[in-house]
Amino acid sequence: MLNIFKHKNQPLYGADYNPDQWLDRPDILTRDIELMKEAGCTTMTLGVFAWTSYESEDGVYHFEWLDDAMDRLHQAGIGVFLATPTAAKPLWLSEANPEIRRVDRQGVREPSGERHNHCPSSQLFRQKSQAINRELAKRYAGHPALMLWHVNNEISGECFCESCLTEFRVWLQRKYGSLDALNAAWWAAFWNHSVTEWEQITPFDQSVDGMVLDWRRFVNDLHVSTLENEMVPLRELTPEIPCTTNFMSTFDTNNYYQWSKVLDLVSNDRYPLHDDRENSWQVSMRTEFVNALMRGMAKGQSWIQMECSPSSVNWWQVNKLKRPGVHFSEAMQYLAHGADAVHYFQWRKGRGGCEKFHGAVIDHDGSGQTRVFAECCEVGRALESCADISGVPREKSPVAIVYDWESKWAIRASVGPKAPRLEYPKADDVHTQTAREHYNALARMGVNADITFKDQDWSDYRCLILPSLYLIDADTAAKVSSYVEAGGVVVGTYLTAYVDPNNRVWNGGLPGAGLRSVFGVWNEEIDYLFEEESNTAMFNQGSEQDQSIVTDFAELIHAESAHGIAVYNQDFYQNRPVCTKNAFGTGTAFYVGARLDGQGLIRFYRDVLMAAKLKVRAEALPAGVVIQDRKGAAGRVFRFVFNFTRTKQAVELEGEWRDLVNDAHRFGSVELAPYATMTLISESVN
Ligand code: GAL
């Protein structure tokens, strides 16, 4: 366990804090520390955008406010996550050196200002970032409050300046070695796009979809090298202090799995829109999936929920307040999934700037009298009462879903695969949408799946799911094949194994890369349905419960060695298989060629989980109700029972439990009020 999680021996609790915005009000820091103690805070993040306050002109440093804040927080027993201030460039730096500002697709250089917008290939920006980080690390090495480096902030975006384009060409030369290899990889003979000089290459032509994919990889690599560059002085001068950067969930352009490999720990930001509409529970289910993704990237280590809002945000079109209980439930979701720290953006609302109405623990009234503050105190108490959890890795699930940014990128880059319909509250890419829907069905059956990745060891899993895993390389396909051969159960879905790592379709019939024989199916064609259209999948028994509505994607597959377990009921492909099962080696490969509804997926997974010899709940949980277990250090199990819906729900608990909030004995059927969360601890040690 990393040392930071031993601080106070409980899950950490805190927020982004900006004392630098209140330098003329020394009383504010004093009052804030009192309120932090009252709320049960253990840690604060300082200095996220504070560069100019440390370096007001080139090489002139002053750290007085930070010295004072670090010392006083430490005296109060509060640790510090210290941010490097590089997510917003100083005006003096960007005015004197325009090359650190980004250039857009039209070739226009951005003006100074805003944030999260340095040119990622600028050598000068890299030097200046290292210099300020070195000063911070020198000054605070050994400071007892320093617990973690929070590197930069929510890095993202791209730049089309000459330096970035040159770097792209160098990156391609390193990757392909020759133009012949590059042209072959990009299928460049199409539309006469063969490259004859490296200098001809630009990232603008979206018809070269192999190039579009490489540009994504290149930009992602630039961000990783930005992180690595920033961490050089931190690791040199404070080797015992871990480094992280805050992820943004499934953010499309950032391959966070790759990022997680260069960081010491994973942290995430999340701002779900809980707007109290009928399907708001789906938002919490997205958080469930994202948390499982973080857990997967953390590989069993503790991770940090670095930002969330204790109330509303200010940037959705309609910024609903979180209903009573919703915030508590969200905080417990992070904890249940292995986070050992819950931090907010932000501790205190500023008086100015475009985030002055963004939710915070302390409102403009400055008191501890608000509804939000009371709820934050409640979260603080709950985190204290779950002290036993801290640092104990969550146990692995027997089922894992493979998540893959490369497949997201390849589907987006390819013209053809349909975008998913606009889903509440916004559309995901197809890969993520499929992964989430399968995750949700399993959760309702009592199986909280892990998220894994192509290069991880799958041997502990009884069942592996490839959700629209569109891009697959030959090695991963061989790994899937060996996994099934050795007795594993695998699920493939529509849009799985279509293209190779260059975004070229696999020849020889889909699913490609040899998976046709593993699944025992040939996916000949795919039908895309209009929003108002649907088909029906009929499972063997054919009762009402054994049907599923099919929307969006309907593949016309042939069961070769496989046999059909469900067929389409309409259209010219009526009676053709939609779900299949194939014995391969000593394992089983299932294929689902269409987007089923929630009920249909549950029906499908009954067969899958039976083949994997896994126990499932006799009756599925209601949609929007989740049960998560996490073990504590003393061998007791903590159980979190969530009702994400706005109506009350009854849930059958297995075993005997004590309620951590009021000590009540809980067993059998329990009722949960709208948005209620039960935090329980097992009566027996095992
Ligand atoms: C995050 C960002 C924070 C704050 C927050 C508002 O994306 O890291 O600095 O702007 O959003 O929701």
XYZ file of C-alpha atoms and ligand atoms in Angstrom:
698
model
C 0.000 0.000 0.000
C 1.327 3.447 -0.886
C 2.077 5.587 2.167
C -0.481 8.222 1.346
C -3.288 5.780 2.078
C -1.924 5.232 5.577
C -2.560 8.893 6.411
C -5.169 8.897 9.193
C -5.805 5.222 8.457
C -9.047 5.934 6.674
C -10.172 6.771 3.132
C -8.903 10.265 2.311
C -11.332 13.129 1.973
C -10.792 16.604 0.608
C -11.055 19.057 -2.275
C -9.290 21.388 -4.679
C -8.447 24.376 -2.556
C -7.360 27.832 -3.742
C -6.050 29.947 -0.854
C -4.123 31.864 -3.550
C -7.445 33.451 -4.553
C -7.894 34.869 -1.044
C -4.518 36.396 -0.249
C -6.118 39.586 1.081
C -8.284 37.560 3.477
C -6.029 35.666 5.894
C -9.088 34.971 8.047
C -10.476 32.778 5.241
C -7.687 30.210 5.521
C -8.161 30.072 9.293
C -11.907 29.582 8.966
C -11.507 27.086 6.135
C -9.264 24.883 8.240
C -11.864 24.836 11.025
C -14.566 23.865 8.522
C -12.336 21.204 6.937
C -11.903 19.608 10.341
C -15.621 19.772 10.954
C -16.332 17.999 7.649
C -13.773 15.278 8.410
C -11.331 16.305 5.660
C -7.911 14.669 5.622
C -6.299 16.194 2.526
C -6.465 19.192 0.166
C -5.240 19.690 -3.409
C -3.342 22.953 -3.787
C -2.035 25.038 -6.627
C -3.729 23.532 -9.697
C -3.549 26.711 -11.804
C -1.220 28.811 -9.646
C 1.854 29.211 -11.867
C 1.997 33.027 -11.999
C 1.593 33.231 -8.243
C 4.895 31.318 -7.923
C 6.730 32.789 -10.907
C 5.522 36.289 -11.703
C 8.252 36.781 -14.298
C 10.759 34.487 -15.941
C 12.865 32.795 -13.238
C 11.598 34.990 -10.365
C 10.089 32.649 -7.799
C 8.154 33.263 -4.607
C 6.265 30.673 -2.650
C 5.147 32.537 0.476
C 1.432 31.792 0.243
C 2.095 28.136 -0.427
C 4.586 27.882 2.463
C 1.966 29.323 4.769
C -0.864 27.109 3.490
C 1.247 23.927 3.585
C 2.440 24.672 7.130
C -0.962 25.529 8.487
C -2.687 22.577 6.855
C -0.015 20.301 8.245
C -0.445 21.736 11.747
C -4.129 20.880 11.425
C -3.280 17.297 10.409
C -4.329 17.831 6.795
C -2.080 16.452 4.057
C -1.510 18.086 0.665
C -1.845 16.819 -2.879
C 0.375 19.370 -4.567
C -0.451 20.138 -8.172
C 2.116 21.175 -10.711
C 0.690 24.467 -12.027
C 1.223 23.728 -15.703
C -2.398 23.338 -16.810
C -2.674 27.108 -17.342
C 0.203 28.957 -18.978
C 1.355 32.282 -17.473
C 0.404 35.218 -19.687
C 3.958 36.571 -19.500
C 5.203 33.290 -20.927
C 2.681 32.841 -23.729
C 2.826 36.485 -24.835
C 6.618 36.415 -25.129
C 6.646 32.947 -26.739
C 3.689 32.404 -29.057
C 5.010 28.944 -29.973
C 3.688 27.512 -26.712
C 0.121 28.350 -27.819
C -1.836 25.898 -29.925
C -2.684 26.219 -33.607
C -6.081 25.009 -34.820
C -6.910 22.998 -37.945
C -7.276 26.203 -39.941
C -3.722 27.205 -39.043
C -4.768 29.966 -36.619
C -2.732 30.335 -33.429
C -4.821 30.739 -30.285
C -4.592 33.901 -28.232
C -3.129 33.690 -24.730
C -5.470 32.736 -21.915
C -7.970 29.990 -21.095
C -6.327 26.789 -19.810
C -5.442 23.205 -20.793
C -4.036 24.522 -24.062
C -0.254 24.364 -24.242
C 1.282 23.106 -27.486
C 2.155 19.539 -26.532
C 5.324 19.422 -28.625
C 6.744 22.789 -27.581
C 10.265 22.300 -26.243
C 10.133 25.655 -24.525
C 6.946 24.753 -22.689
C 8.567 21.506 -21.614
C 11.632 23.297 -20.282
C 9.555 25.862 -18.420
C 7.305 23.150 -16.918
C 10.289 21.212 -15.688
C 11.824 24.360 -14.249
C 8.781 25.331 -12.169
C 8.258 21.716 -11.079
C 11.903 21.517 -10.036
C 11.499 24.639 -7.891
C 8.403 23.190 -6.229
C 10.045 19.823 -5.632
C 13.188 21.450 -4.216
C 11.230 23.609 -1.864
C 8.761 21.028 -0.579
C 10.899 17.864 -0.607
C 10.616 16.571 2.924
C 7.715 18.888 3.837
C 5.540 16.749 6.113
C 2.300 17.845 4.407
C 3.369 16.736 0.915
C 1.658 13.452 0.075
C 1.108 13.345 -3.673
C 2.032 15.115 -6.900
C -1.005 15.989 -9.004
C 0.666 16.517 -12.381
C -0.908 19.132 -14.665
C -4.716 18.852 -14.894
C -7.060 17.052 -17.283
C -4.576 17.040 -20.154
C -6.227 16.754 -23.575
C -6.565 18.327 -27.008
C -4.348 18.663 -30.053
C -2.302 21.232 -31.887
C -1.580 21.593 -35.609
C 1.461 23.868 -35.491
C 4.551 23.165 -37.626
C 6.355 21.639 -34.665
C 3.536 19.136 -34.043
C 3.337 18.219 -37.741
C 7.104 17.697 -37.909
C 7.007 15.562 -34.782
C 4.188 13.513 -36.346
C 6.349 12.759 -39.378
C 9.278 11.766 -37.162
C 6.956 9.513 -35.166
C 5.748 7.886 -38.406
C 9.289 7.398 -39.684
C 10.182 5.640 -36.459
C 7.081 3.483 -36.673
C 7.161 2.490 -40.342
C 10.773 2.932 -41.417
C 9.814 3.412 -45.070
C 7.127 5.115 -47.105
C 6.275 1.786 -48.727
C 5.423 0.340 -45.333
C 3.424 3.455 -44.439
C 1.487 3.436 -47.723
C 0.650 -0.231 -47.296
C -0.503 0.313 -43.715
C -2.683 3.261 -44.736
C -4.115 1.521 -47.838
C -2.907 4.651 -49.572
C -3.578 3.569 -53.140
C -7.224 4.336 -52.366
C -8.143 7.723 -53.906
C -4.544 8.196 -54.996
C -3.199 9.000 -51.535
C 0.207 7.344 -51.818
C 2.808 9.428 -50.024
C 6.043 9.965 -51.962
C 7.846 12.367 -49.560
C 7.528 12.420 -45.748
C 6.905 16.188 -45.892
C 3.616 15.559 -47.766
C 2.082 14.056 -44.655
C -0.449 16.119 -42.731
C -3.149 15.010 -40.293
C -5.990 16.703 -42.174
C -7.269 14.200 -44.734
C -9.971 12.236 -42.930
C -10.384 9.872 -45.893
C -7.101 8.178 -44.947
C -8.510 6.399 -41.925
C -5.269 4.593 -41.085
C -3.634 8.010 -40.785
C -6.468 9.300 -38.586
C -5.814 6.392 -36.220
C -2.058 7.055 -36.186
C -2.633 10.754 -35.472
C -4.718 9.783 -32.420
C -1.912 7.534 -31.217
C 0.678 10.214 -31.848
C -1.234 12.924 -29.948
C -1.817 10.500 -27.107
C 1.914 9.703 -27.014
C 2.649 13.431 -26.865
C 0.442 13.752 -23.783
C 2.162 10.793 -22.159
C 5.535 12.383 -22.852
C 4.247 15.676 -21.376
C 3.527 13.781 -18.173
C 6.883 12.025 -18.246
C 8.650 15.301 -18.841
C 6.902 16.953 -15.906
C 7.679 14.058 -13.599
C 11.468 14.092 -14.187
C 12.303 16.597 -11.425
C 9.555 15.287 -9.141
C 10.884 11.744 -9.266
C 14.462 12.883 -8.931
C 13.947 15.144 -5.909
C 11.004 13.472 -4.154
C 11.207 9.794 -5.138
C 9.005 8.731 -2.236
C 6.076 10.945 -3.328
C 3.778 9.259 -5.875
C 2.640 11.018 -9.039
C -0.784 10.994 -10.639
C -2.780 13.028 -13.117
C -6.560 13.319 -13.136
C -8.308 11.271 -15.829
C -11.681 12.149 -17.334
C -13.420 8.764 -17.264
C -13.679 7.273 -20.779
C -12.565 10.512 -22.489
C -12.287 9.619 -26.155
C -8.923 10.915 -27.234
C -6.879 9.903 -24.185
C -5.792 6.285 -23.900
C -5.709 6.336 -20.113
C -4.680 2.721 -19.897
C -1.422 3.726 -21.546
C -1.142 6.745 -19.221
C -1.692 4.586 -16.158
C 1.494 2.690 -16.992
C 3.707 5.742 -16.461
C 1.952 7.002 -13.312
C 2.224 5.745 -9.743
C -1.492 5.707 -9.192
C -4.763 6.283 -10.983
C -7.090 9.181 -10.251
C -10.285 10.287 -11.955
C -12.670 13.224 -12.302
C -16.376 12.702 -12.758
C -19.369 15.006 -12.925
C -22.519 12.937 -13.457
C -25.694 14.850 -14.239
C -28.141 13.564 -11.638
C -31.151 15.500 -12.756
C -33.976 13.604 -11.073
C -35.630 12.569 -14.318
C -37.040 9.117 -14.805
C -33.908 7.650 -16.315
C -31.359 9.503 -14.172
C -30.356 6.178 -12.652
C -28.584 5.428 -15.938
C -26.133 8.185 -15.070
C -25.182 6.372 -11.873
C -24.786 3.170 -13.874
C -22.301 5.014 -16.069
C -20.416 5.922 -12.909
C -20.463 2.247 -11.939
C -18.841 1.336 -15.241
C -16.295 4.147 -15.072
C -15.359 3.144 -11.534
C -14.800 -0.428 -12.677
C -12.577 0.972 -15.434
C -10.498 2.912 -12.876
C -10.238 -0.178 -10.703
C -9.017 -2.091 -13.760
C -6.365 0.489 -14.584
C -5.302 0.675 -10.930
C -4.650 -3.088 -11.083
C -5.756 -3.777 -7.547
C -4.102 -0.710 -6.006
C -6.043 2.065 -4.319
C -7.155 4.832 -6.651
C -8.341 8.383 -6.072
C -11.589 10.088 -7.015
C -9.842 13.400 -7.597
C -12.787 15.585 -8.552
C -16.540 15.457 -8.258
C -19.031 18.083 -7.227
C -20.716 18.045 -3.845
C -23.728 19.723 -5.474
C -24.375 20.960 -8.996
C -21.895 21.979 -11.661
C -22.282 25.140 -13.734
C -21.663 23.844 -17.234
C -24.582 21.579 -18.185
C -27.373 23.390 -19.944
C -29.596 22.848 -16.917
C -27.652 22.523 -13.690
C -29.978 20.622 -11.391
C -29.104 20.416 -7.750
C -28.270 16.944 -6.580
C -31.264 15.635 -4.671
C -30.691 14.775 -0.998
C -28.836 11.476 -0.826
C -27.510 11.564 -4.393
C -24.164 13.004 -3.457
C -23.713 10.556 -0.590
C -24.511 7.688 -2.908
C -21.993 8.903 -5.501
C -19.222 9.169 -2.881
C -19.958 5.642 -1.675
C -19.864 4.371 -5.270
C -16.228 5.450 -5.545
C -15.356 3.834 -2.257
C -17.121 0.599 -3.129
C -15.034 0.311 -6.291
C -11.671 0.559 -4.575
C -11.118 4.322 -4.440
C -9.408 5.230 -1.172
C -9.867 8.963 -1.557
C -12.834 11.137 -2.441
C -11.953 14.711 -3.395
C -14.139 17.520 -4.705
C -13.792 20.295 -7.083
C -14.010 22.611 -5.152
C -13.648 23.456 -1.495
C -14.852 27.085 -1.670
C -16.676 29.046 -4.362
C -14.593 31.932 -5.693
C -16.121 35.384 -6.031
C -15.248 35.748 -9.697
C -14.317 33.850 -12.813
C -16.479 31.497 -14.843
C -16.731 28.886 -12.090
C -18.076 31.114 -9.336
C -21.423 29.303 -9.455
C -19.920 25.809 -9.629
C -20.804 23.610 -6.658
C -18.436 23.671 -3.682
C -18.309 22.470 -0.107
C -18.358 26.086 1.132
C -20.735 28.505 -0.560
C -20.438 32.296 -0.814
C -22.037 32.705 2.588
C -18.863 31.161 4.005
C -20.595 29.178 6.729
C -21.001 25.571 7.707
C -24.783 26.068 7.809
C -25.692 24.905 4.325
C -27.467 21.746 3.197
C -24.460 20.848 1.046
C -22.031 21.255 3.930
C -24.206 19.017 6.111
C -24.150 16.323 3.387
C -20.385 16.655 3.069
C -20.089 16.116 6.838
C -22.223 13.010 6.427
C -19.841 11.691 3.751
C -16.912 12.531 6.046
C -18.435 10.473 8.855
C -19.155 7.556 6.510
C -15.561 7.538 5.253
C -14.343 7.446 8.849
C -16.628 4.539 9.627
C -15.228 2.639 6.622
C -11.648 3.120 7.865
C -11.098 -0.602 7.728
C -11.423 -0.631 3.936
C -8.535 1.694 3.228
C -5.755 0.172 1.167
C -7.421 -3.237 0.902
C -7.653 -4.130 -2.779
C -11.059 -5.056 -4.078
C -11.303 -8.719 -4.901
C -11.260 -9.702 -8.544
C -14.500 -10.574 -10.277
C -14.761 -13.907 -12.138
C -15.943 -11.969 -15.215
C -14.020 -9.305 -17.133
C -14.828 -6.955 -19.991
C -11.998 -5.952 -22.337
C -11.852 -2.158 -22.755
C -9.818 -0.692 -25.581
C -9.234 2.928 -26.625
C -7.803 1.746 -29.944
C -11.167 0.200 -30.857
C -12.933 3.440 -29.939
C -10.566 5.376 -32.182
C -10.773 2.928 -35.059
C -14.593 2.898 -35.071
C -14.684 6.687 -35.002
C -12.112 6.925 -37.789
C -13.902 4.411 -40.029
C -16.746 5.683 -42.146
C -19.570 3.158 -42.010
C -20.129 1.788 -38.521
C -23.100 3.757 -37.332
C -22.848 6.099 -34.364
C -25.058 4.989 -31.500
C -28.336 6.827 -31.074
C -28.290 9.820 -28.803
C -28.514 8.223 -25.406
C -29.281 9.859 -22.114
C -27.619 12.226 -21.284
C -25.186 12.048 -24.202
C -23.908 9.541 -26.717
C -20.928 7.308 -26.089
C -18.825 5.663 -28.738
C -20.124 2.232 -29.787
C -17.422 0.295 -27.951
C -18.121 2.019 -24.631
C -21.863 1.795 -25.098
C -21.727 -1.951 -25.736
C -19.339 -2.482 -22.826
C -21.611 -0.525 -20.470
C -24.763 -2.343 -21.529
C -23.178 -5.740 -20.945
C -21.742 -4.519 -17.642
C -25.203 -3.354 -16.527
C -26.913 -6.645 -17.374
C -24.303 -8.573 -15.407
C -24.620 -6.203 -12.422
C -28.354 -6.870 -12.301
C -27.558 -10.581 -12.131
C -25.268 -9.966 -9.148
C -21.995 -10.118 -11.108
C -19.965 -6.905 -10.900
C -17.526 -7.381 -13.749
C -13.939 -6.185 -13.829
C -12.535 -4.216 -16.711
C -9.401 -5.624 -18.264
C -7.216 -4.801 -21.261
C -5.795 -6.664 -24.229
C -2.307 -7.075 -22.760
C -3.369 -8.186 -19.284
C -3.393 -11.695 -17.863
C -6.894 -13.162 -18.217
C -6.204 -16.545 -16.700
C -8.045 -15.779 -13.419
C -11.283 -14.987 -15.254
C -13.944 -17.585 -15.968
C -15.623 -15.377 -18.533
C -14.264 -12.688 -20.834
C -16.337 -10.231 -22.873
C -15.200 -8.507 -26.080
C -17.748 -5.690 -26.483
C -17.606 -4.307 -30.054
C -13.873 -4.914 -29.824
C -13.568 -3.636 -33.357
C -9.769 -3.513 -33.654
C -7.818 -6.645 -32.898
C -4.228 -7.654 -33.620
C -3.182 -11.214 -34.405
C -1.530 -11.740 -30.999
C -4.593 -10.696 -29.024
C -6.776 -12.886 -31.216
C -4.424 -15.820 -30.564
C -4.638 -15.043 -26.840
C -8.459 -15.143 -27.009
C -8.243 -18.441 -28.828
C -5.900 -20.000 -26.219
C -8.070 -18.620 -23.430
C -11.115 -20.464 -24.780
C -9.157 -23.558 -25.724
C -7.995 -23.818 -22.117
C -11.586 -23.779 -20.834
C -12.511 -20.083 -20.727
C -15.911 -18.722 -21.745
C -15.752 -15.791 -24.147
C -18.457 -13.463 -25.459
C -18.060 -11.635 -28.763
C -20.536 -9.013 -29.927
C -21.500 -7.155 -33.092
C -18.595 -5.116 -34.459
C -15.985 -7.370 -32.850
C -12.721 -8.207 -34.675
C -13.404 -6.226 -37.848
C -10.036 -4.518 -38.396
C -6.316 -4.932 -37.790
C -4.106 -2.359 -35.994
C -3.928 -0.273 -39.204
C -7.709 -0.075 -39.423
C -7.743 -2.438 -42.429
C -10.570 -4.969 -42.471
C -9.468 -8.530 -41.805
C -9.743 -10.680 -44.907
C -11.354 -14.107 -44.939
C -14.721 -13.344 -43.363
C -15.551 -11.795 -40.009
C -14.898 -12.093 -37.122
C -11.311 -11.763 -38.302
C -7.809 -12.690 -37.151
C -8.749 -16.359 -36.742
C -11.688 -15.729 -34.430
C -14.185 -17.057 -36.978
C -13.277 -20.597 -35.944
C -13.239 -19.740 -32.215
C -16.806 -18.389 -32.356
C -17.822 -20.866 -35.042
C -19.677 -18.116 -36.899
C -19.285 -16.177 -40.088
C -20.625 -12.657 -39.850
C -21.523 -12.006 -43.454
C -23.254 -8.608 -43.268
C -24.429 -6.012 -40.781
C -27.767 -4.236 -40.956
C -28.070 -0.823 -39.315
C -31.540 0.011 -38.092
C -33.170 3.428 -38.090
C -34.095 4.875 -34.687
C -37.751 4.032 -35.187
C -36.961 0.494 -36.367
C -36.404 -2.663 -34.360
C -36.262 -6.427 -34.727
C -36.824 -9.161 -32.147
C -34.452 -11.843 -30.918
C -36.221 -15.051 -29.846
C -34.384 -17.372 -27.483
C -35.117 -21.095 -27.527
C -38.043 -21.246 -25.148
C -39.826 -18.463 -26.912
C -41.774 -17.098 -23.930
C -42.242 -13.371 -23.422
C -39.214 -13.307 -21.104
C -37.143 -15.040 -23.716
C -37.391 -12.275 -26.262
C -35.373 -9.185 -26.747
C -35.871 -6.053 -28.756
C -33.029 -5.509 -31.213
C -31.997 -1.961 -32.109
C -29.257 -0.237 -34.091
C -27.012 -3.184 -35.038
C -28.132 -6.514 -36.510
C -25.486 -8.780 -37.978
C -26.460 -11.511 -40.386
C -24.386 -14.373 -39.129
C -24.054 -18.012 -40.181
C -23.652 -20.582 -37.439
C -20.797 -22.680 -38.796
C -19.568 -24.952 -35.991
C -21.668 -22.944 -33.501
C -25.360 -23.480 -32.877
C -27.940 -20.733 -32.607
C -29.417 -19.963 -29.166
C -31.592 -17.126 -30.430
C -32.927 -16.146 -33.852
C -34.270 -12.973 -35.446
C -38.027 -12.858 -35.673
C -38.508 -10.298 -38.433
C -37.305 -9.016 -41.762
C -35.714 -11.022 -44.564
C -33.289 -12.529 -42.038
C -36.080 -13.946 -39.871
C -35.022 -17.277 -38.304
C -31.346 -16.607 -38.875
C -29.207 -16.829 -35.718
C -28.580 -13.703 -33.670
C -26.943 -15.355 -30.626
C -24.771 -18.453 -30.874
C -22.765 -20.847 -28.745
C -19.701 -22.772 -29.865
C -17.619 -25.429 -28.136
C -13.949 -24.683 -28.787
C -11.165 -26.680 -27.124
C -12.359 -27.172 -23.572
C -14.114 -23.785 -23.477
C -17.119 -22.071 -24.989
C -17.458 -19.057 -27.258
C -20.732 -17.125 -27.348
C -21.534 -14.524 -29.985
C -24.260 -11.908 -29.881
C -24.695 -10.292 -33.270
C -27.156 -7.555 -32.322
C -27.806 -4.851 -29.770
C -30.229 -6.532 -27.352
C -32.231 -4.708 -24.698
C -31.462 -5.029 -20.976
C -33.858 -7.930 -20.452
C -32.498 -9.721 -23.517
C -28.927 -9.389 -22.292
C -29.913 -10.849 -18.931
C -31.496 -13.766 -20.767
C -28.364 -14.212 -22.897
C -26.029 -14.072 -19.882
C -28.022 -16.765 -18.063
C -26.645 -19.207 -20.659
C -23.176 -17.649 -20.634
C -22.771 -17.640 -16.851
C -24.105 -21.161 -16.611
C -21.435 -22.281 -19.097
C -18.873 -20.456 -16.917
C -20.305 -22.288 -13.878
C -21.019 -19.046 -12.079
C -23.770 -18.457 -9.564
C -26.218 -15.678 -10.374
C -29.051 -14.102 -8.398
C -32.267 -16.092 -8.778
C -34.067 -12.871 -9.590
C -32.359 -9.980 -11.310
C -32.025 -6.764 -9.310
C -34.348 -3.973 -10.423
C -32.786 -1.666 -13.025
C -30.925 1.065 -11.144
C -30.249 -1.004 -8.024
C -26.710 -2.220 -7.389
C -25.007 -4.220 -4.672
C -21.240 -3.909 -4.308
C -19.029 -5.709 -1.800
C -15.554 -4.712 -0.693
C -13.442 -6.473 1.901
C -11.967 -4.653 4.888
C -8.634 -5.311 6.570
C -10.145 -7.315 9.419
C -11.776 -9.770 7.018
C -15.235 -8.259 7.284
C -17.133 -7.515 4.119
C -18.526 -4.035 3.526
C -21.681 -4.117 1.446
C -22.993 -1.061 -0.373
C -26.592 -1.267 -1.521
C -27.559 1.509 -3.890
C -30.917 2.665 -5.122
C -30.110 5.041 -7.964
C -33.762 5.446 -8.929
C -36.244 8.068 -7.840
C -38.701 5.474 -6.565
C -38.411 3.188 -3.581
C -37.083 -0.317 -4.186
C -37.054 -3.606 -2.305
C -33.893 -5.698 -2.304
C -33.208 -9.165 -0.986
C -29.971 -9.191 1.045
C -28.201 -12.474 1.404
C -26.524 -12.956 4.811
C -26.685 -10.862 7.973
C -25.455 -7.315 8.184
C -25.045 -4.368 10.517
C -25.924 -0.907 9.222
C -22.929 1.408 9.682
C -25.125 4.481 9.970
C -27.521 3.413 12.733
C -26.228 0.032 13.893
C -29.468 -1.706 12.818
C -29.414 -5.439 12.130
C -30.259 -6.025 8.438
C -31.184 -9.240 6.677
C -33.737 -10.611 4.211
C -35.722 -8.127 2.222
C -34.952 -4.455 2.823
C -36.584 -1.357 1.432
C -34.562 1.517 0.042
C -35.999 5.019 -0.234
C -35.414 6.929 -3.511
C -31.666 7.593 -3.955
C -30.884 5.800 -0.698
C -27.617 3.997 0.001
C -27.108 1.396 2.693
C -23.578 0.926 3.974
C -23.437 -2.405 5.738
C -20.794 -4.542 7.373
C -20.964 -8.309 7.624
C -21.788 -9.706 11.043
C -19.248 -12.478 10.641
C -15.561 -12.424 9.733
C -14.482 -14.618 6.837
C -12.753 19.931 -14.224
C -11.494 20.735 -13.948
C -11.681 21.627 -12.742
C -12.993 22.355 -12.816
C -14.111 21.369 -12.963
C -15.485 21.987 -13.038
O -12.805 19.480 -15.526
O -10.400 19.893 -13.726
O -10.607 22.542 -12.690
O -12.979 23.233 -13.900
O -13.933 20.640 -14.145
O -16.488 21.026 -13.134
